[in-house]
Coordinates of C-alpha atoms in Angstrom, one line a residue:
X1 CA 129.1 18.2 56.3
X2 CA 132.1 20.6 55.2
X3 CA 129.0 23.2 53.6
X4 CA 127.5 23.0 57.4
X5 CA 130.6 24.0 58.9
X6 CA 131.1 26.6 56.0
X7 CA 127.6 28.0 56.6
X8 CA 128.1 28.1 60.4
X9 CA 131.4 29.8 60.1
X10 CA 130.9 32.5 57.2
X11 CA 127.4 33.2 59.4
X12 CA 129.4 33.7 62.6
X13 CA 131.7 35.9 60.7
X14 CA 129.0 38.1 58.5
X15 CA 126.9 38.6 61.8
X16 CA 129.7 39.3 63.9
X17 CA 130.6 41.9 61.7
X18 CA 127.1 43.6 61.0
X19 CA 126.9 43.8 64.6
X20 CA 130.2 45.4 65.2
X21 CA 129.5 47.9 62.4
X22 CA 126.4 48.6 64.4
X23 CA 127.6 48.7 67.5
X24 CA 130.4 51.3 66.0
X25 CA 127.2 53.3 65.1
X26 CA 126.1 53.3 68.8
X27 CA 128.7 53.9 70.7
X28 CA 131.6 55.4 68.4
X29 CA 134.7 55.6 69.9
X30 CA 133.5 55.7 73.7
X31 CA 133.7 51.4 74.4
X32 CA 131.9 49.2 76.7
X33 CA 128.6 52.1 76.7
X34 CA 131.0 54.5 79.0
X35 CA 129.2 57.4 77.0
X36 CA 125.7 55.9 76.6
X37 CA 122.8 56.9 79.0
X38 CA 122.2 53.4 80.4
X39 CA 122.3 52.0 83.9
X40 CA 125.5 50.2 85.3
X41 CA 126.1 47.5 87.8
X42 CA 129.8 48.0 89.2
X43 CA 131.0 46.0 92.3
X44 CA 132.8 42.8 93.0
X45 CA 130.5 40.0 91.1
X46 CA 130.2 42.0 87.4
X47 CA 133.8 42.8 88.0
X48 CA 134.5 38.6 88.2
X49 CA 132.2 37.8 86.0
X50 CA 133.1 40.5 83.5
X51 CA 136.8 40.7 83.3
X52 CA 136.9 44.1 85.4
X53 CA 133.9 45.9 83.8
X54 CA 130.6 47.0 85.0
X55 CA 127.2 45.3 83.8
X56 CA 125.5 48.1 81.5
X57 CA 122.0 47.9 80.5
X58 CA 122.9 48.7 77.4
X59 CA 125.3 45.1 77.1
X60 CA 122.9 43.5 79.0
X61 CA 119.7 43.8 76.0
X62 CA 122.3 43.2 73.4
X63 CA 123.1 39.7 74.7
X64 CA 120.2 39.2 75.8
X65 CA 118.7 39.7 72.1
X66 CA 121.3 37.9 70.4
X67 CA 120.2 34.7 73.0
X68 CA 117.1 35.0 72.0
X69 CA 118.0 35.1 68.3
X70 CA 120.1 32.0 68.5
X71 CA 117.2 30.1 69.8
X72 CA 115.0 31.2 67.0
X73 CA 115.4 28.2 65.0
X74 CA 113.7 26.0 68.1
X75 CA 110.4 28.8 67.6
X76 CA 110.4 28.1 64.0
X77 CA 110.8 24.5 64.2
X78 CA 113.8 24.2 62.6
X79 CA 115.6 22.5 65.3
X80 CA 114.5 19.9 68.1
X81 CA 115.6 21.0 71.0
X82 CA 119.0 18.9 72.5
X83 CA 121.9 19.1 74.5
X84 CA 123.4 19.1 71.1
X85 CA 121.5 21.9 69.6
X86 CA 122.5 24.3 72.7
X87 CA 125.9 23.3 72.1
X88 CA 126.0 24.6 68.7
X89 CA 124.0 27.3 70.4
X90 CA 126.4 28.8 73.1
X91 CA 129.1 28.3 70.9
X92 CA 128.1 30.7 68.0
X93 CA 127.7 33.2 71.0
X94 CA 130.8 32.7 72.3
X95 CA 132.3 32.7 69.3
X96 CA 130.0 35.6 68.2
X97 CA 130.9 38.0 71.4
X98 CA 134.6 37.8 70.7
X99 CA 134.9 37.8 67.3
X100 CA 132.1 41.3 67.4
X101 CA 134.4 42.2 70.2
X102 CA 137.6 42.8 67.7
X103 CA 135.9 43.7 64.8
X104 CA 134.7 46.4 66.9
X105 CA 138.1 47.7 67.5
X106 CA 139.2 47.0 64.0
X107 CA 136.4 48.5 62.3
X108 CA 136.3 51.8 64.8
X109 CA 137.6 55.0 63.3
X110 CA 138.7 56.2 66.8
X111 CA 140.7 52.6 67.4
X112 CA 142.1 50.4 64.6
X113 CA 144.1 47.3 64.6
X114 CA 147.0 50.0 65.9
X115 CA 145.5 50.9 68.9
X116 CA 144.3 47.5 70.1
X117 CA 146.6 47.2 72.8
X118 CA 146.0 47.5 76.7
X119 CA 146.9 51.3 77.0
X120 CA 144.1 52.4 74.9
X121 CA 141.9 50.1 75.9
X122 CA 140.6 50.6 79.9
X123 CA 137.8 48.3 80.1
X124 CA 139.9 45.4 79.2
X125 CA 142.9 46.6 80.8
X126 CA 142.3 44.7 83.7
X127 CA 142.0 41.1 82.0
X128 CA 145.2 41.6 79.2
X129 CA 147.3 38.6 78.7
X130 CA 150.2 39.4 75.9
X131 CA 149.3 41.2 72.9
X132 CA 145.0 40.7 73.6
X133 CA 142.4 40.5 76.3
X134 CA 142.1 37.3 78.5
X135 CA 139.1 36.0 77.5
X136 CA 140.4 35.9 73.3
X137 CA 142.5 33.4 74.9
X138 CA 140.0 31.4 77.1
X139 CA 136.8 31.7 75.2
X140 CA 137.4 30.1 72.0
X141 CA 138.8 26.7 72.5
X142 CA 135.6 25.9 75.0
X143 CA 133.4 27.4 72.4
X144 CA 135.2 25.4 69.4
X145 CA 135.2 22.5 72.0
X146 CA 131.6 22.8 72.0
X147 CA 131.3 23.2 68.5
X148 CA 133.1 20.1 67.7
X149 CA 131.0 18.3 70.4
X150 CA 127.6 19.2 68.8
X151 CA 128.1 17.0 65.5

């Protein structure tokens, strides 16, 4: 059981990373697509439902991929599908989103650990609690909760 959570956990962290290294690639220093040519949803509901930011197609196709990529093991039959399952499921993604979310800043040659702070940082500025955005704080326990629950 200990090599299952070891698995899960050096995954989350290996992915999460890949994808923040690619992500860097993508966007460079301009965050949350501001520089990208992709369409954007801005009004009330994106702004609740994303901590202040607009919906961008380009965030849109990248969580929508990595869904579908989390589900992959039901396609090749490696897992029946349960409540269980989609447990573990949503909380890799949870986990996955805010853990690619920092290494993004840590990994970026135009941020650093340095500059991860409010002021440099617009499209979270509206959602900063202390020394990081809102939903590091939220996020994790309900994802770790749901982690815990799917053994």
């Amino acid at each position: 059981m200990l090599l299952d959570h070891l698995i899960f956990f050096a995954s989350l962290i290996g992915i999460a990373a890949a994808f923040a290294r690619l992500e860097i690639e993508i966007e460079g220093g301009a965050g949350w697509a501001s520089a990208l040519p992709t369409w954007r949803i801005d009004n009330r509901w994106t702004r609740r439902l994303l901590g202040g930011r607009a919906l961008t197609g380009y965030h849109l196709c990248a969580h929508l991929f990595l869904l579908l990529v989390g589900h992959l093991p039901y396609a090749m039959a490696f897992v029946r599908p349960s409540l269980a399952a989609e447990a573990r499921i949503a909380s890799f993604l949870v986990l996955f989103w805010i853990l690619e979310d920092f290494l993004w800043f840590v990994y970026n040659p135009a941020f650093g650990i340095r500059r991860f702070r409010r002021e440099h940082i617009p499209w979270h500025a509206a959602s900063w609690w202390w020394i990081m955005p809102r939903e590091y704080w939220l996020l994790p326990p309900v994802a770790l909760a749901l982690y815990a629950w799917s053994w």
